[in-house]
Each structure stands twice: as C-alpha cells, then as structure tokens.
Short mmCIF file of C-alpha atoms and ligand atoms in Angstrom, two decimals:
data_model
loop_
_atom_site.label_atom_id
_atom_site.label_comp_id
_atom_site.label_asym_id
_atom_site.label_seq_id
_atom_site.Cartn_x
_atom_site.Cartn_y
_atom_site.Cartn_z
CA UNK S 198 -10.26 2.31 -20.30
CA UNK S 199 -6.90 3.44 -19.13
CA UNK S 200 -5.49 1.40 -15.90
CA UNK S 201 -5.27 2.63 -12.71
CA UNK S 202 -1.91 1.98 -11.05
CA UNK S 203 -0.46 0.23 -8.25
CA UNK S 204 1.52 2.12 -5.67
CA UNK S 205 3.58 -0.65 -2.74
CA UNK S 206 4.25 1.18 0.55
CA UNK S 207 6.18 -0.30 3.27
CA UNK S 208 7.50 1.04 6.19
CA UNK S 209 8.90 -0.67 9.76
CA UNK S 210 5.97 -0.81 12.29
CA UNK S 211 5.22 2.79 14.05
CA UNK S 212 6.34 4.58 10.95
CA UNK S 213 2.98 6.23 10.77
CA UNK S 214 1.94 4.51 8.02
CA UNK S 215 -1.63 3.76 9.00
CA UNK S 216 -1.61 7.74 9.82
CA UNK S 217 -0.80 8.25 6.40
CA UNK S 218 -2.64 5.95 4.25
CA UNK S 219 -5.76 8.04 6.45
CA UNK S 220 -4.36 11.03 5.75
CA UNK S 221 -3.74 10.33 1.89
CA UNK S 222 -7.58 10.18 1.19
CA UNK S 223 -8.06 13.55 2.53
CA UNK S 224 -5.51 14.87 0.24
CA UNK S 225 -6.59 12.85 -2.95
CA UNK S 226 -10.20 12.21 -2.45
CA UNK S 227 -11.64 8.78 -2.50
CA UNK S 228 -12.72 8.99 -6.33
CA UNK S 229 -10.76 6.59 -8.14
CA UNK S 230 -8.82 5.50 -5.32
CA UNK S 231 -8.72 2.25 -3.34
CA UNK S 232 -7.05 0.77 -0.83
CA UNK S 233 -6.42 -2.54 -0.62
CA UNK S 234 -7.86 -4.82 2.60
CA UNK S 235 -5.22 -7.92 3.41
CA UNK S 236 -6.34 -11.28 4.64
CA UNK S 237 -4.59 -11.99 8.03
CA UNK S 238 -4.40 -14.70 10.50
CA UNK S 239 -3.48 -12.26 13.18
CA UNK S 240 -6.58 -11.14 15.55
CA UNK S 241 -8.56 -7.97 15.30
CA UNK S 242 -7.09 -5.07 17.99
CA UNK S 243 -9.24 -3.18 19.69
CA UNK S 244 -11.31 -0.69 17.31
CA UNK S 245 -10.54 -2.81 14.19
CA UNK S 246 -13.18 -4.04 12.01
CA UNK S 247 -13.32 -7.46 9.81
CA UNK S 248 -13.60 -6.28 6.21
CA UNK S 249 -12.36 -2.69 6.69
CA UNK S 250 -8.53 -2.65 8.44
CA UNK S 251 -8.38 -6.24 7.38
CA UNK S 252 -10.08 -9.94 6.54
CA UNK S 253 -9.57 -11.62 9.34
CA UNK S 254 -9.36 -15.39 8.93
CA UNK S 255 -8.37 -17.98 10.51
CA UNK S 256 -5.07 -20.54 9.60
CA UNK S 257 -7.47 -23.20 7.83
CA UNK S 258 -9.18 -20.49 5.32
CA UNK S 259 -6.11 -18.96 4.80
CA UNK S 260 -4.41 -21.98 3.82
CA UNK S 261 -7.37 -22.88 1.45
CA UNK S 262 -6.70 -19.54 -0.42
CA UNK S 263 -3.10 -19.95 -0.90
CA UNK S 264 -3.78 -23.28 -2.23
CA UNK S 265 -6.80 -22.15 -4.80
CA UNK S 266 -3.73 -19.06 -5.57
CA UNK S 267 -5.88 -16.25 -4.46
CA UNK S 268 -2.94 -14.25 -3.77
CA UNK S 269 -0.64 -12.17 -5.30
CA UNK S 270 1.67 -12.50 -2.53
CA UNK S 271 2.01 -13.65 0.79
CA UNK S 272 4.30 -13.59 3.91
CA UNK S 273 4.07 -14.58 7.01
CA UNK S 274 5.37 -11.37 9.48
CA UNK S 275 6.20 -11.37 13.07
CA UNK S 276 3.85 -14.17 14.10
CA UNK S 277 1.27 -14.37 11.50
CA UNK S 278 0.42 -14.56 7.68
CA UNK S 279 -0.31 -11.71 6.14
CA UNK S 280 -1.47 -11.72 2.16
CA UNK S 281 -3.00 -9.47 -0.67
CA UNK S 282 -5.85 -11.11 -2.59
CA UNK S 283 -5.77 -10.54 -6.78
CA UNK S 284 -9.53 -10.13 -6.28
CA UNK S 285 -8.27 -6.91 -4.51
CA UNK S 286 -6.31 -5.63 -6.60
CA UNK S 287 -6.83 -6.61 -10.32
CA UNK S 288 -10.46 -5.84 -11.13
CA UNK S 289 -9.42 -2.20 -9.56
CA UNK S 290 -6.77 -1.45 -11.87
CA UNK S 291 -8.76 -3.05 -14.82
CA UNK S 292 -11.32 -0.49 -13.99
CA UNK S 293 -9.07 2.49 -14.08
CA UNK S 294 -8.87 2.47 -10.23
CA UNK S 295 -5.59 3.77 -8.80
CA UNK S 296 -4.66 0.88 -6.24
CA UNK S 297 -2.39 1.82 -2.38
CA UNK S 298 -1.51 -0.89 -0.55
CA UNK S 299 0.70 -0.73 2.73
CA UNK S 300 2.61 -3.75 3.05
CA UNK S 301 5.89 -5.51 4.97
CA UNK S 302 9.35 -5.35 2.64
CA UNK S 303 8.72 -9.40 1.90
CA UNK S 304 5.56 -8.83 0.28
CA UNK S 305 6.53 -5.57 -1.74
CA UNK S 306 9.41 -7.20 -3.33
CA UNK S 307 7.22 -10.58 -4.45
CA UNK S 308 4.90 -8.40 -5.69
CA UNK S 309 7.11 -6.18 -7.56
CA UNK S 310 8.25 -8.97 -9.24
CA UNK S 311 4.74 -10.09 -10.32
CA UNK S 312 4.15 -7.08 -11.25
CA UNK S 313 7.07 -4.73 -12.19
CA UNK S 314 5.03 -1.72 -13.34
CA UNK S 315 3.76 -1.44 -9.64
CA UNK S 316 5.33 1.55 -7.60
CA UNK S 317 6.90 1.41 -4.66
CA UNK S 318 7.19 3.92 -1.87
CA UNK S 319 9.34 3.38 1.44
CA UNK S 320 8.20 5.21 5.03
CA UNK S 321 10.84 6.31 6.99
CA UNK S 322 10.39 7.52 10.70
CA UNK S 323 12.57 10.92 11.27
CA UNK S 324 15.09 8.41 13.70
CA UNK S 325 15.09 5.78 15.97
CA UNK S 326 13.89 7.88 19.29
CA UNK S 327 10.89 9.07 17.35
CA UNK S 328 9.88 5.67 16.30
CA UNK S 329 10.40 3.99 19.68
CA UNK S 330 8.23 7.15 21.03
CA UNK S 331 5.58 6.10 18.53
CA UNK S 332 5.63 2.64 19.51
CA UNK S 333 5.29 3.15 23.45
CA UNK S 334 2.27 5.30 22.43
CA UNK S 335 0.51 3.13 20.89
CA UNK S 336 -0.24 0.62 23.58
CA UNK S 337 -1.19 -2.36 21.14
CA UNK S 338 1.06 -4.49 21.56
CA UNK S 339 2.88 -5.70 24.90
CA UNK S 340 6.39 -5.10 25.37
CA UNK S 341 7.68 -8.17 24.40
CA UNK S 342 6.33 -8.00 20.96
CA UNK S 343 6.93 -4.41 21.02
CA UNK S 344 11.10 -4.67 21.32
CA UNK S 345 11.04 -7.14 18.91
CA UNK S 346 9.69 -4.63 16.18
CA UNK S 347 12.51 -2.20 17.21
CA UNK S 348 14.94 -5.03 17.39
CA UNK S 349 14.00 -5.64 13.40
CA UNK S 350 13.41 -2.18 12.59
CA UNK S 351 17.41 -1.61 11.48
CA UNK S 352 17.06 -4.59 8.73
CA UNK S 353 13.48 -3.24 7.49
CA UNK S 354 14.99 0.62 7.34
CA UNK S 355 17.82 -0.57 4.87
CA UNK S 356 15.61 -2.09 2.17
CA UNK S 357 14.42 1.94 1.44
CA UNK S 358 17.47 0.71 -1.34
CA UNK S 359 14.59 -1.33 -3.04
CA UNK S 360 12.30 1.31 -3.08
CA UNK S 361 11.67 4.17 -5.93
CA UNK S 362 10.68 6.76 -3.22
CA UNK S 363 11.91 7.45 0.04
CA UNK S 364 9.33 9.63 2.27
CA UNK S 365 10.29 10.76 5.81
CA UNK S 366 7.46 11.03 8.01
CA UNK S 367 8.48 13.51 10.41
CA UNK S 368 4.91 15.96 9.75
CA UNK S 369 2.08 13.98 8.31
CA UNK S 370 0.24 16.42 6.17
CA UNK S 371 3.28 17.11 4.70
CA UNK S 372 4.33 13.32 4.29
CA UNK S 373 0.23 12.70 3.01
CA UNK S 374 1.11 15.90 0.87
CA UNK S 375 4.27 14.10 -0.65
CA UNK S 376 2.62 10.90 -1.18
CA UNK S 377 -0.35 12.39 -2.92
CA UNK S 378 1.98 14.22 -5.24
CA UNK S 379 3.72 10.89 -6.46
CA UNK S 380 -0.06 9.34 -7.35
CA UNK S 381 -1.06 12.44 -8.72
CA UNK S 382 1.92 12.54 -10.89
CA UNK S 383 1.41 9.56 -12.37
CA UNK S 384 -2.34 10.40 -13.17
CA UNK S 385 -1.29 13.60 -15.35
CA UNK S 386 1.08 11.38 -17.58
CA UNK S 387 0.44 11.78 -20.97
CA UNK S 388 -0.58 7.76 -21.29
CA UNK S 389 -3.18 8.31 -18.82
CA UNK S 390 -4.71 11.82 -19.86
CA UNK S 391 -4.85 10.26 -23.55
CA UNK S 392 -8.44 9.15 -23.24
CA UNK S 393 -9.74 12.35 -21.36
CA UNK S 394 -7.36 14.62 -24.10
CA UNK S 395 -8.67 12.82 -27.33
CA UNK S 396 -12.00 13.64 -25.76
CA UNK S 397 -11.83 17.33 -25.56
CA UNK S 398 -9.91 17.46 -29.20
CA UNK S 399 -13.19 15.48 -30.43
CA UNK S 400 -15.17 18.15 -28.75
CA UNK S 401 -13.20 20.77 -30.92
CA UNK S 402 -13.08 18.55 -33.99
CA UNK S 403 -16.96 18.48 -34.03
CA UNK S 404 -17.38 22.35 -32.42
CA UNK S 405 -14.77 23.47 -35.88
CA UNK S 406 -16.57 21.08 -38.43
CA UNK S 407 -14.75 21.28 -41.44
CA UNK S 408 -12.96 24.05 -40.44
CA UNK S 409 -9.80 22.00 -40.35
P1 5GP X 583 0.01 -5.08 11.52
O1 5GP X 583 -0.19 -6.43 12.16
O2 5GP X 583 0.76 -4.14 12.42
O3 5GP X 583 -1.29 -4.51 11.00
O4 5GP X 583 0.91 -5.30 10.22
C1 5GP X 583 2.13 -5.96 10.34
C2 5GP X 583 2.86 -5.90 9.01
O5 5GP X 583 2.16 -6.66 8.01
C3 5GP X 583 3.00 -4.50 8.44
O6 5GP X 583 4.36 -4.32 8.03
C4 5GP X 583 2.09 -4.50 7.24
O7 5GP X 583 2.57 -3.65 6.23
C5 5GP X 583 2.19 -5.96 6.81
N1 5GP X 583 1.09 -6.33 5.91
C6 5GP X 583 -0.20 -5.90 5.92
N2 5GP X 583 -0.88 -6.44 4.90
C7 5GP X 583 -0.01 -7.21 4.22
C8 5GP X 583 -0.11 -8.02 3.03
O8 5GP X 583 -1.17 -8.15 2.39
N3 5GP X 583 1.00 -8.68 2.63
C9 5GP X 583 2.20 -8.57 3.32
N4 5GP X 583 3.24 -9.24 2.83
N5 5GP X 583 2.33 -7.82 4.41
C10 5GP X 583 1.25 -7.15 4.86
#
C-alpha cells in the first residue's frame, strides 16, 4: 500500500481557512481524504460539535494525553492548548489516506520536524483591511480577544518563509482550486501511481500472453 501524505496548513486567524478546508472537499472529494480533528481545551462556539470541528476536553484529560505521548505535537495558542493526536494521523497515512490538517505556525514547525516529508501550505489574507473585515464578521469572539489576533497577525504572516506554498485567499474557489491542485499533484507522482501503473501493465502482460 502506497502512503497517503500529510499536507500542514496554517494561516493567522480570519484567513479563511476554515472556508477553505470546506471548500477543499468539494473540489477533491472525500475519497481518500481526511481531515484531521485536534484535541482542545478551548470551549465549543456556537454551532460546533465535539468530535467533528474538534475533541473538546478538558485541562486534566489533556494533560493525561500529553503525558501517555498521544501527540504529535502540541501548543498552547492564545489562551488554550491545542494538539494533533498520532491516532489521527498515522493509521491514515498507513492506509494510503491523504491527511489536511489546519494548524497554528508552532505546531506546523514541531511537526515538520517529526515528520519532514509532511507538506506545508501557508494562508495568506489579500491585506490587513480584508482580514480585520473578516474578523468583525465573524462575531465569535469579543473584541478584546479579537484585537489581540490582529495585534499577532504581523508575526504569524512572516513565518509564510517556513512554508513550501504560499496561497492568497482573496476568492475561495479559486484558493480551494489552488490547494486541491498541490494534493492532487502529489497523488499523480510517479511513486504513488506505481501500484495502480504496475496494475494495468499486469493487465496487458496477461491480455498479450507470450506475446512479449
Ligand atoms: P480556533 O480556536 O480559532 O479554532 O483555532 C486557533 C488556532 O489553533 C488556529 O491557528 C488553529 O490552526 C490552531 N490549531 C487547531 N488545531 C491545532 C492543533 O492540533 N495543533 C496546533 N498546534 N494548533 C492547532
């Protein structure tokens, strides 16, 4: 079985980049795609759902699972901790599943190191006005909490240097479009098609006989 792959993405908060992770499994499909579900100590918003946008658990369990090293990585952002399971992600990629994960620039770059082959993808807002506008819409947060994301969002922009893509999301089909294309790249490369290619020469092989 040929792995899947790991793609990081990371983006300053009000990017779009729940928009787009949505948006990405219309383009791609679901098949052989996954996305991964974090463990957080931060509360469920309004609309979000405990096992679906995230684990939510409290400080005490999410202790436990750092101790018992249940994650790959973990960070703690704004005021809470934040961390990707390996039960989420490894059994995926042993399967051949490809593996999208949206996560802050502290967790990419521990888990780049972990695992170097992983791609990483960085979300940029078209400029500053468009991602305060974003963040005023979104009515989550209070205001407080919400100028201290813009406050950051300089020192999160710069560390697109980390990154092996860059994607702007000013339209988000066309950003979903863009980040499809990088995954779907990836599954046409010749490491990845061997299995399915030896396949269909077998088919010939037997279909010719001899003929060879
Ligand atoms: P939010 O609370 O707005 O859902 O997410 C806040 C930040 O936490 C975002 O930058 C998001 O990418 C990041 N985040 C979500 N899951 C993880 C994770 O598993 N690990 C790390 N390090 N950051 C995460």
């Amino acid at each position: 079985m040929t792995r899947g792959e790991l793609f990081l993405i990371s983006a300053p908060s009000g990017a779009g980049k729940n928009s787009l992770m949505d948006a990405l499994g219309a383009h791609l499909g679901h098949e052989r795609l996954a996305f991964v579900v974090s463990h957080t100590t931060r509360p469920p918003r309004a609309g979000e759902r405990d096992g679906v946008d995230y684990h939510f658990v409290d400080d005490a369990r999410f202790e436990e699972m750092v101790r018992a090293d249940r994650f790959l990585e973990w960070a703690r952002v704004y005021d809470h901790r934040y961390g990707t399971a390996a039960a989420e992600v490894l059994p995926r990629l042993a399967q051949g599943i490809d593996v999208v994960h949206d996560l802050d620039v502290q967790g990419a770059a521990r888990l780049r190191l972990r695992m170097p082959e992983a791609h990483s993808i960085f979300v940029l807002p078209p400029s500053y006005a468009e991602l305060r506008r974003r963040l005023e819409g979104r009515g989550a947060d209070e205001a407080g909490a919400r100028a201290r994301r813009l406050a950051l969002s300089l020192s999160e922009i710069e560390c697109y240097r980390d990154y092996e893509y860059v994607i702007v999301n000013s339209d988000l089909q066309l950003a979903a479009g863009t980040l499809a294309a990088i995954i779907v790249e990836k599954r046409h490369r010749r490491a990845r098609m061997q299995e399915v290619a030896e396949a269909i020469a077998d088919d010939f092989r037997t279909a010719l006989g001899g003929a060879r």
